[in-house]
Amino acid sequence: MIQKKGDTVIIKGSKFMYVWMFLATVGFLLACIFLIIHGLKFNSKYSFLYLGGGIVLTPFYLHLTIWSLPGLIPGKVLFKIISREKGTVISKKGTVLISDIRNINLVRNPLNLINDIVIETFNDKKIKIRTYNLLGDLDYEMIVDQYIYPYMTENAKKVWDRKVDLEHLRKEARYERKEPKID
């Protein structure tokens, strides 16, 4: 969800993604507990499979649920973008000038399976912005292309152009890149 306040663009997770993450984390954890309870009743020839599956998968889904809980706070601001010539990207981890961005990626953390936006600067500084999987791939690409791309350096624009598929964005999300207005 994108909120505009003047030059500031506030990025939050969409309500759909909140529901999806809640169902995926807490729902699977509850399903594992359900399997353990029904496995302990031993009233089926599959009781050992229920019990084994529940015991094996519970720590995994508990781990994912604990990592995802901070993202389930309603109205959580993932990051802010001040979109102008000397604009910045602001997050809990730090502030980066848009003109200092060398590379920006959406990377899945293999430890907790949560997508992070990784911003690399020309100063060899890395900023990781945790998205808690509340920001979809297409949303991420549209946000970067619309609010950050126009103010990046030419080299950073070339790197971004190699990553983003504007044709796919046009087909799937009906997004068209607007040329910046030169005053």
PDB file of C-alpha atoms in Angstrom, residues 34-151:
ATOM      1  CA  PHE A  34      -3.715 -30.361  14.821  1.00  0.00           C
ATOM      2  CA  LEU A  35      -1.632 -33.203  13.314  1.00  0.00           C
ATOM      3  CA  ILE A  36       0.115 -33.855  16.633  1.00  0.00           C
ATOM      4  CA  ILE A  37      -3.182 -33.969  18.563  1.00  0.00           C
ATOM      5  CA  HIS A  38      -4.808 -36.364  16.087  1.00  0.00           C
ATOM      6  CA  GLY A  39      -1.644 -38.441  15.887  1.00  0.00           C
ATOM      7  CA  LEU A  40      -1.664 -38.892  19.675  1.00  0.00           C
ATOM      8  CA  LYS A  41      -5.190 -40.345  19.559  1.00  0.00           C
ATOM      9  CA  PHE A  42      -3.888 -43.409  17.652  1.00  0.00           C
ATOM     10  CA  ASN A  43      -7.309 -44.097  16.124  1.00  0.00           C
ATOM     11  CA  SER A  44      -6.063 -44.384  12.527  1.00  0.00           C
ATOM     12  CA  LYS A  45      -3.443 -46.389  10.728  1.00  0.00           C
ATOM     13  CA  TYR A  46      -1.912 -43.018   9.726  1.00  0.00           C
ATOM     14  CA  SER A  47      -1.500 -41.803  13.319  1.00  0.00           C
ATOM     15  CA  PHE A  48       2.279 -42.250  13.235  1.00  0.00           C
ATOM     16  CA  LEU A  49       2.461 -40.203  10.020  1.00  0.00           C
ATOM     17  CA  TYR A  50       0.342 -37.450  11.603  1.00  0.00           C
ATOM     18  CA  LEU A  51       2.466 -37.449  14.727  1.00  0.00           C
ATOM     19  CA  GLY A  52       5.773 -37.564  12.829  1.00  0.00           C
ATOM     20  CA  GLY A  53       4.774 -34.856  10.378  1.00  0.00           C
ATOM     21  CA  GLY A  54       3.502 -32.598  13.139  1.00  0.00           C
ATOM     22  CA  ILE A  55       6.627 -33.051  15.269  1.00  0.00           C
ATOM     23  CA  VAL A  56       9.009 -32.536  12.345  1.00  0.00           C
ATOM     24  CA  LEU A  57       7.243 -29.498  10.833  1.00  0.00           C
ATOM     25  CA  THR A  58       6.286 -27.664  14.059  1.00  0.00           C
ATOM     26  CA  PRO A  59       9.784 -26.248  14.766  1.00  0.00           C
ATOM     27  CA  PHE A  60      10.088 -25.078  11.145  1.00  0.00           C
ATOM     28  CA  TYR A  61       6.744 -23.245  11.140  1.00  0.00           C
ATOM     29  CA  LEU A  62       7.320 -21.908  14.669  1.00  0.00           C
ATOM     30  CA  HIS A  63      10.614 -20.460  13.396  1.00  0.00           C
ATOM     31  CA  LEU A  64       8.864 -18.813  10.415  1.00  0.00           C
ATOM     32  CA  THR A  65       6.052 -17.489  12.619  1.00  0.00           C
ATOM     33  CA  ILE A  66       8.442 -15.899  15.109  1.00  0.00           C
ATOM     34  CA  TRP A  67      10.412 -14.210  12.292  1.00  0.00           C
ATOM     35  CA  SER A  68       7.202 -12.939  10.660  1.00  0.00           C
ATOM     36  CA  LEU A  69       5.435 -11.612  13.770  1.00  0.00           C
ATOM     37  CA  PRO A  70       6.953  -8.080  13.626  1.00  0.00           C
ATOM     38  CA  GLY A  71       5.551  -7.703  10.113  1.00  0.00           C
ATOM     39  CA  LEU A  72       2.026  -8.564  11.224  1.00  0.00           C
ATOM     40  CA  ILE A  73       1.678  -5.326  13.221  1.00  0.00           C
ATOM     41  CA  PRO A  74      -1.195  -3.466  11.518  1.00  0.00           C
ATOM     42  CA  GLY A  75      -0.121  -0.337   9.653  1.00  0.00           C
ATOM     43  CA  LYS A  76       3.597  -1.131   9.831  1.00  0.00           C
ATOM     44  CA  VAL A  77       5.655   1.216   7.665  1.00  0.00           C
ATOM     45  CA  LEU A  78       8.223  -0.797   5.730  1.00  0.00           C
ATOM     46  CA  PHE A  79      10.122   2.226   4.420  1.00  0.00           C
ATOM     47  CA  LYS A  80       9.687   5.787   3.151  1.00  0.00           C
ATOM     48  CA  ILE A  81      10.886   7.410  -0.030  1.00  0.00           C
ATOM     49  CA  ILE A  82      11.375  11.138  -0.385  1.00  0.00           C
ATOM     50  CA  SER A  83      11.076  11.353  -4.139  1.00  0.00           C
ATOM     51  CA  ARG A  84      12.857  14.389  -5.549  1.00  0.00           C
ATOM     52  CA  GLU A  85      16.241  15.464  -6.924  1.00  0.00           C
ATOM     53  CA  LYS A  86      18.084  15.048  -3.595  1.00  0.00           C
ATOM     54  CA  GLY A  87      15.680  12.325  -2.432  1.00  0.00           C
ATOM     55  CA  THR A  88      16.264   9.623   0.146  1.00  0.00           C
ATOM     56  CA  VAL A  89      15.106   6.143   1.087  1.00  0.00           C
ATOM     57  CA  ILE A  90      14.400   5.978   4.818  1.00  0.00           C
ATOM     58  CA  SER A  91      14.101   2.774   6.843  1.00  0.00           C
ATOM     59  CA  LYS A  92      14.795   1.579  10.369  1.00  0.00           C
ATOM     60  CA  LYS A  93      18.236   0.388   9.237  1.00  0.00           C
ATOM     61  CA  GLY A  94      19.280   3.772   7.892  1.00  0.00           C
ATOM     62  CA  THR A  95      18.864   6.483   5.317  1.00  0.00           C
ATOM     63  CA  VAL A  96      20.291   6.378   1.799  1.00  0.00           C
ATOM     64  CA  LEU A  97      20.414   9.165  -0.764  1.00  0.00           C
ATOM     65  CA  ILE A  98      18.816   7.987  -3.993  1.00  0.00           C
ATOM     66  CA  SER A  99      21.742   9.424  -5.943  1.00  0.00           C
ATOM     67  CA  ASP A 100      24.097   7.169  -3.898  1.00  0.00           C
ATOM     68  CA  ILE A 101      22.299   3.958  -4.852  1.00  0.00           C
ATOM     69  CA  ARG A 102      24.468   1.729  -7.029  1.00  0.00           C
ATOM     70  CA  ASN A 103      22.245  -1.365  -6.963  1.00  0.00           C
ATOM     71  CA  ILE A 104      18.896  -2.347  -5.477  1.00  0.00           C
ATOM     72  CA  ASN A 105      17.609  -5.923  -5.228  1.00  0.00           C
ATOM     73  CA  LEU A 106      14.806  -7.926  -3.669  1.00  0.00           C
ATOM     74  CA  VAL A 107      16.536 -10.903  -2.034  1.00  0.00           C
ATOM     75  CA  ARG A 108      15.029 -13.855  -0.169  1.00  0.00           C
ATOM     76  CA  ASN A 109      16.833 -14.586   3.099  1.00  0.00           C
ATOM     77  CA  PRO A 110      17.499 -18.359   3.177  1.00  0.00           C
ATOM     78  CA  LEU A 111      17.369 -18.473   6.985  1.00  0.00           C
ATOM     79  CA  ASN A 112      13.865 -17.092   7.487  1.00  0.00           C
ATOM     80  CA  LEU A 113      12.436 -17.091   3.914  1.00  0.00           C
ATOM     81  CA  ILE A 114      11.595 -13.382   4.189  1.00  0.00           C
ATOM     82  CA  ASN A 115      12.292 -11.014   1.299  1.00  0.00           C
ATOM     83  CA  ASP A 116      14.670  -8.149   2.006  1.00  0.00           C
ATOM     84  CA  ILE A 117      15.319  -5.116  -0.148  1.00  0.00           C
ATOM     85  CA  VAL A 118      19.097  -4.814  -0.333  1.00  0.00           C
ATOM     86  CA  ILE A 119      20.442  -1.405  -1.311  1.00  0.00           C
ATOM     87  CA  GLU A 120      24.127  -1.117  -2.209  1.00  0.00           C
ATOM     88  CA  THR A 121      25.651   2.353  -2.327  1.00  0.00           C
ATOM     89  CA  PHE A 122      28.703   3.779  -4.034  1.00  0.00           C
ATOM     90  CA  ASN A 123      30.288   3.994  -0.541  1.00  0.00           C
ATOM     91  CA  ASP A 124      30.229   0.156  -0.291  1.00  0.00           C
ATOM     92  CA  LYS A 125      27.465   0.387   2.288  1.00  0.00           C
ATOM     93  CA  LYS A 126      24.619  -2.158   2.324  1.00  0.00           C
ATOM     94  CA  ILE A 127      21.195  -1.428   3.758  1.00  0.00           C
ATOM     95  CA  LYS A 128      18.729  -4.291   4.185  1.00  0.00           C
ATOM     96  CA  ILE A 129      15.076  -3.369   4.456  1.00  0.00           C
ATOM     97  CA  ARG A 130      12.971  -6.226   5.780  1.00  0.00           C
ATOM     98  CA  THR A 131       9.661  -6.515   3.899  1.00  0.00           C
ATOM     99  CA  TYR A 132       8.198  -9.442   5.903  1.00  0.00           C
ATOM    100  CA  ASN A 133       6.884 -10.672   2.525  1.00  0.00           C
ATOM    101  CA  LEU A 134       4.234  -7.953   2.676  1.00  0.00           C
ATOM    102  CA  LEU A 135       5.507  -6.435  -0.556  1.00  0.00           C
ATOM    103  CA  GLY A 136       5.070  -8.497  -3.696  1.00  0.00           C
ATOM    104  CA  ASP A 137       7.648  -8.718  -6.471  1.00  0.00           C
ATOM    105  CA  LEU A 138       5.597  -6.661  -8.933  1.00  0.00           C
ATOM    106  CA  ASP A 139       4.833  -4.018  -6.289  1.00  0.00           C
ATOM    107  CA  TYR A 140       8.540  -3.763  -5.444  1.00  0.00           C
ATOM    108  CA  GLU A 141       9.480  -3.324  -9.103  1.00  0.00           C
ATOM    109  CA  MET A 142       6.803  -0.681  -9.677  1.00  0.00           C
ATOM    110  CA  ILE A 143       7.779   1.270  -6.525  1.00  0.00           C
ATOM    111  CA  VAL A 144      11.462   1.319  -7.456  1.00  0.00           C
ATOM    112  CA  ASP A 145      10.737   2.160 -11.093  1.00  0.00           C
ATOM    113  CA  GLN A 146       8.270   4.919 -10.285  1.00  0.00           C
ATOM    114  CA  TYR A 147       9.745   6.634  -7.228  1.00  0.00           C
ATOM    115  CA  ILE A 148      13.473   5.813  -7.146  1.00  0.00           C
ATOM    116  CA  TYR A 149      14.533   5.196 -10.753  1.00  0.00           C
ATOM    117  CA  PRO A 150      14.045   8.798 -12.035  1.00  0.00           C
ATOM    118  CA  TYR A 151      16.563  10.121  -9.488  1.00  0.00           C
TER     119      TYR A 151
END
